XYZ file of C-alpha atoms in Angstrom:
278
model
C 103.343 91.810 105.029
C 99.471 91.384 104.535
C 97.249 92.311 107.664
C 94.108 90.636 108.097
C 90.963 90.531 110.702
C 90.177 87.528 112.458
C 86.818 86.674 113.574
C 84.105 84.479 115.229
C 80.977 85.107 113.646
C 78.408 84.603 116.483
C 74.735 85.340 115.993
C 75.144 88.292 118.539
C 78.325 89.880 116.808
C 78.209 92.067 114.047
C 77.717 90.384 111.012
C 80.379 89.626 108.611
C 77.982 91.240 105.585
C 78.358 94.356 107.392
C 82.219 93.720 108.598
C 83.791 92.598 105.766
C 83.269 95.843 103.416
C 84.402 97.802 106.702
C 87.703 95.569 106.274
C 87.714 96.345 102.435
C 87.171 99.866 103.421
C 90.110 100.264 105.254
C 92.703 98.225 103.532
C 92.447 94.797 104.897
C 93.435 91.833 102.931
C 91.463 89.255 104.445
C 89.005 88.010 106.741
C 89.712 84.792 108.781
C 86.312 82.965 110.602
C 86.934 80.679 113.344
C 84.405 77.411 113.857
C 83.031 74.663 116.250
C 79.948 73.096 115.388
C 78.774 72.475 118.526
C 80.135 72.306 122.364
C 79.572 69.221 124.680
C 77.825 70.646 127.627
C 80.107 68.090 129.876
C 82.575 70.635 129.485
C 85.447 67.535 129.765
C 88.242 69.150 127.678
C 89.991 72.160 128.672
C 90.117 74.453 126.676
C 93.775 74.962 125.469
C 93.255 79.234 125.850
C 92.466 79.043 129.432
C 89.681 78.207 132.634
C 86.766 79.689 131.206
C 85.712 78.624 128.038
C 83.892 81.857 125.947
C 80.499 81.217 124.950
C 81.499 82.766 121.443
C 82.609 78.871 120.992
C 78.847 77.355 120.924
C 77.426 80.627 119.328
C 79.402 80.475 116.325
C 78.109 80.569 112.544
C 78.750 77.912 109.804
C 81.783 79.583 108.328
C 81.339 78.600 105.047
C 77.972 80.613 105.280
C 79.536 83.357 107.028
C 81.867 84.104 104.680
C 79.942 83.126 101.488
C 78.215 86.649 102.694
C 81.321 88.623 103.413
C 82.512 87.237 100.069
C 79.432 88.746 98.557
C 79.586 92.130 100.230
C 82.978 92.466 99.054
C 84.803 92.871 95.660
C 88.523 92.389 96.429
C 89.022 90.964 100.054
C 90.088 87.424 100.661
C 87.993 85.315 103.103
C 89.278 82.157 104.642
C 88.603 79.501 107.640
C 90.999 80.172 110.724
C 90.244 77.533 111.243
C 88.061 74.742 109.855
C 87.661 71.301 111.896
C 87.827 69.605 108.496
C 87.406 66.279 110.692
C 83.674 67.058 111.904
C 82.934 66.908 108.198
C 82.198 64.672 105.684
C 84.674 65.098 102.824
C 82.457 65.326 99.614
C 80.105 67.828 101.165
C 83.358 69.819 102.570
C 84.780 69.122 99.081
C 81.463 71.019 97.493
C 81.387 73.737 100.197
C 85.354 75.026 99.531
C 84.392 75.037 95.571
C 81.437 76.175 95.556
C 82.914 79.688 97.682
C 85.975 79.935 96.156
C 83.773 80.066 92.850
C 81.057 82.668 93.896
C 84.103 84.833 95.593
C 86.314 84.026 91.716
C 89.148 82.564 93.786
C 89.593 84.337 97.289
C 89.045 81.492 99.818
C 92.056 80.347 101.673
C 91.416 77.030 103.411
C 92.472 77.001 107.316
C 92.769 73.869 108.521
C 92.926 72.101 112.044
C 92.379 68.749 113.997
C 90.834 70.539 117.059
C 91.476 69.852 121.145
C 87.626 68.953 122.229
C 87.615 65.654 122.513
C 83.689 65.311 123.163
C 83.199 67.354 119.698
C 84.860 65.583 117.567
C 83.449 62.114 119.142
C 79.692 63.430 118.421
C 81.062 63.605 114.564
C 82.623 59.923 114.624
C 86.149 60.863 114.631
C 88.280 59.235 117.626
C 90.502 62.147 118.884
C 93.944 59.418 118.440
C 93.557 59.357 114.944
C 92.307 62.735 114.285
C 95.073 63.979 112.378
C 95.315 60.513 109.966
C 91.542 61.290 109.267
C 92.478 65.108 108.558
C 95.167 63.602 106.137
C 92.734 61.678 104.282
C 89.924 64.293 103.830
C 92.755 66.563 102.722
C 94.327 64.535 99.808
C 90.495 62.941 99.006
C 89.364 66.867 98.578
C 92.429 67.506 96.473
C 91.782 64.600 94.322
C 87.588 66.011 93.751
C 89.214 69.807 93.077
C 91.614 68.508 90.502
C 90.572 65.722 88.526
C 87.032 65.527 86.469
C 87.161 61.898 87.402
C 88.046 61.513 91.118
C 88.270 58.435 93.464
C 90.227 57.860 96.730
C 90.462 54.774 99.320
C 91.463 55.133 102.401
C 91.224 53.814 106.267
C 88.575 56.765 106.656
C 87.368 58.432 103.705
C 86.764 55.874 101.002
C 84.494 56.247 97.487
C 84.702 55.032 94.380
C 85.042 57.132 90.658
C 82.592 60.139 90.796
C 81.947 63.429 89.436
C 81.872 66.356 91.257
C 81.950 70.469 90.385
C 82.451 73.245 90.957
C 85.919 73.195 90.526
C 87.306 75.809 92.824
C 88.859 78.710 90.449
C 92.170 78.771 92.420
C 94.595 76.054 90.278
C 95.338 74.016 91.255
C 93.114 74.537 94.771
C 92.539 76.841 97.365
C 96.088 76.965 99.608
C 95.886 74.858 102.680
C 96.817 76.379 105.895
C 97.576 73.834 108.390
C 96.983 75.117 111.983
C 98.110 74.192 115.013
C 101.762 74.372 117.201
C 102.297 71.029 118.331
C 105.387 68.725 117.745
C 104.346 67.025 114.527
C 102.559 69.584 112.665
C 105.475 70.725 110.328
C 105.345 67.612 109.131
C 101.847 68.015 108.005
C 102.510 71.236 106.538
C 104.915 69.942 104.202
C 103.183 66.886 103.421
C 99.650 68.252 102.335
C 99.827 72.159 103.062
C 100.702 75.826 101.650
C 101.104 77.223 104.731
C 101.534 77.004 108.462
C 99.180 78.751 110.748
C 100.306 78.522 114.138
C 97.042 80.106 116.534
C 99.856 80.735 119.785
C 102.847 80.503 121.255
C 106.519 81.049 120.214
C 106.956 80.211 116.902
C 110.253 82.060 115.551
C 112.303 79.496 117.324
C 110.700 77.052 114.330
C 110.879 78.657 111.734
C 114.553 77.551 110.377
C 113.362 74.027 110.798
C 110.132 74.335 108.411
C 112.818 76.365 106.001
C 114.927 73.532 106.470
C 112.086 70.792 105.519
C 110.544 72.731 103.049
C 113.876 72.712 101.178
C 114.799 69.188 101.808
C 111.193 68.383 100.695
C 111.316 70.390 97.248
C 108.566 72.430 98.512
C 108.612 76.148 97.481
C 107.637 78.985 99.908
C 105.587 77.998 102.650
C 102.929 80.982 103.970
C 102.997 81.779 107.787
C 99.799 83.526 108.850
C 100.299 84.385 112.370
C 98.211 86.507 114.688
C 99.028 89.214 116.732
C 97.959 89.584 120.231
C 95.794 92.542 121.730
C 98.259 94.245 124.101
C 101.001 94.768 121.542
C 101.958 97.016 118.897
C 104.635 98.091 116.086
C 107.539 95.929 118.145
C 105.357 93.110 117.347
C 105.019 93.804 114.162
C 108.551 94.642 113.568
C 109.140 91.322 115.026
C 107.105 89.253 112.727
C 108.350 91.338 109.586
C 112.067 90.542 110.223
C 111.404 86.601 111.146
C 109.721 86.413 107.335
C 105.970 86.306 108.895
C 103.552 86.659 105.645
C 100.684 87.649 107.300
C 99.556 88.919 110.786
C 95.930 88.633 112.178
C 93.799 90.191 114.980
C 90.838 89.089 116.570
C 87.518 91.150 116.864
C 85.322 91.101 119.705
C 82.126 89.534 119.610
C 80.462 91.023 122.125
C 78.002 93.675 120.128
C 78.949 95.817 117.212
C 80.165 98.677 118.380
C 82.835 96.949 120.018
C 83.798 95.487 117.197
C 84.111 98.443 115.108
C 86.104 100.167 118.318
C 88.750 97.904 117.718
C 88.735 97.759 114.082
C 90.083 101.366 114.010
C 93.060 100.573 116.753
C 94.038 97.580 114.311
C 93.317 99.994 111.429
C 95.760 102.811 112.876
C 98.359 100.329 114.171
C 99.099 98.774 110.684
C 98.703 102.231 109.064
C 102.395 102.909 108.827
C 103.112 99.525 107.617
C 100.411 99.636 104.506
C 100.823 103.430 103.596
């Protein structure tokens, strides 16, 4: 099992120039960046995590930016979006963004993907929240169709354009993998059809795991990742856990809240997987 670091890079957090060599430092594989563009001050939508929504959610860096600079701090750790709204942006730019890091970072961006639960967001972008997943679809196989061909086009209900040229090319062949996010009822079904991986961000999620086995399989597919993350209160029986259900990959979240925090709990993470990386 890999053990990564997940993050939200706010600009009162430390920054992930100074945190990602830290993680190198210590034997981390990757670092995972969370986003939101923006929060609706009507507050509508709950937020799925509980009453009060953390301010860490409308203080948040671009992630591609973020971790463009971790990437260049670094030598061998992986950086990736856990996870990136892809429907808040427009495909070709998106397209050039995942490229253009996987290129300077020569191949270690791994592409976290989600539809998102704030309604209000996603609205301000153009995307209605009932067919938020159909437009995540399309940007998806539209981006895949820019990284692989020379000569790409795609026409769809929501992403539409005609043959164009387009590089980078990310270095990854035949792309950066896809993590699909999210734990509701459908999303196995968008793993298979357009991811590498399944990131589920909470809940129960050994109780599915036969079933995506099961699709995979029936589906041809080969072996999907599961990135998971671990929660703050628990230690090696969690891990044990996750190691004997198959998990590939277990993540912990940071605080934001000022560096030295940060780097507090960066050495509990660091001496809880320990045993499991020595």
């Amino acid at each position: 099992m890999k053990f990564g670091i997940a993050y939200f890079p706010t600009d009162y957090g430390i920054s992930t120039a100074e945190l990602a060599p830290a993680l190198e430092e210590r034997g981390f594989e990757s670092l995972w960046v969370a986003e939101h563009t923006h929060i609706p001050a009507s507050r509508q939508s709950p937020w799925p995590g509980g009453r009060e929504l953390p301010k860490d959610y409308w203080h948040t860096l671009d992630p591609f930016v973020a971790l463009t600079a971790a990437a260049q701090a670094t030598r061998t750790l992986k950086v990736g979006t856990g996870i990136c709204l892809v429907i808040q942006h427009d495909t070709i730019d998106m397209a050039k963004a995942v490229a253009s890091i996987d290129h300077l970072s020569n191949g270690r961006f791994m592409f976290g993907v989600g539809g998102g639960w704030n309604r209000e967001e996603m609205a301000d972008h153009g995307t209605p929240f009932d067919r938020r997943f159909k437009v995540m679809r399309e940007r998806i196989e539209a981006m895949k169709e820019i990284w692989t061909k020379e000569e790409s086009e795609y026409h769809g209900e929501f992403v539409n354009f005609d043959p164009m040229w387009l590089w980078p090319k990310p270095v990854q062949k035949p792309h950066p993998p896809i993590h699909v996010g999210g734990g509701g009822e459908s999303v196995l079904k968008r793993v298979i059809r357009y991811g590498d991986g399944w990131m589920p961000n909470r809940g129960e999620i050994h109780g599915r795991l036969p079933e995506l086995h099961r699709m995979a399989e029936e589906a041809g597919r080969g072996h999907i990742e599961i990135p998971t993350y671990g929660t703050a209160k628990k230690g090696p029986e969690e891990i044990e856990r996750y190691l004997e259900a198959g998990t590939d990959r277990m993540l912990w979240y940071l605080p934001t809240d000022g560096r030295d925090s940060a780097l507090r709990r960066l050495e509990e993470i660091t001496d809880l997987t320990r045993p499991y990386r020595d």
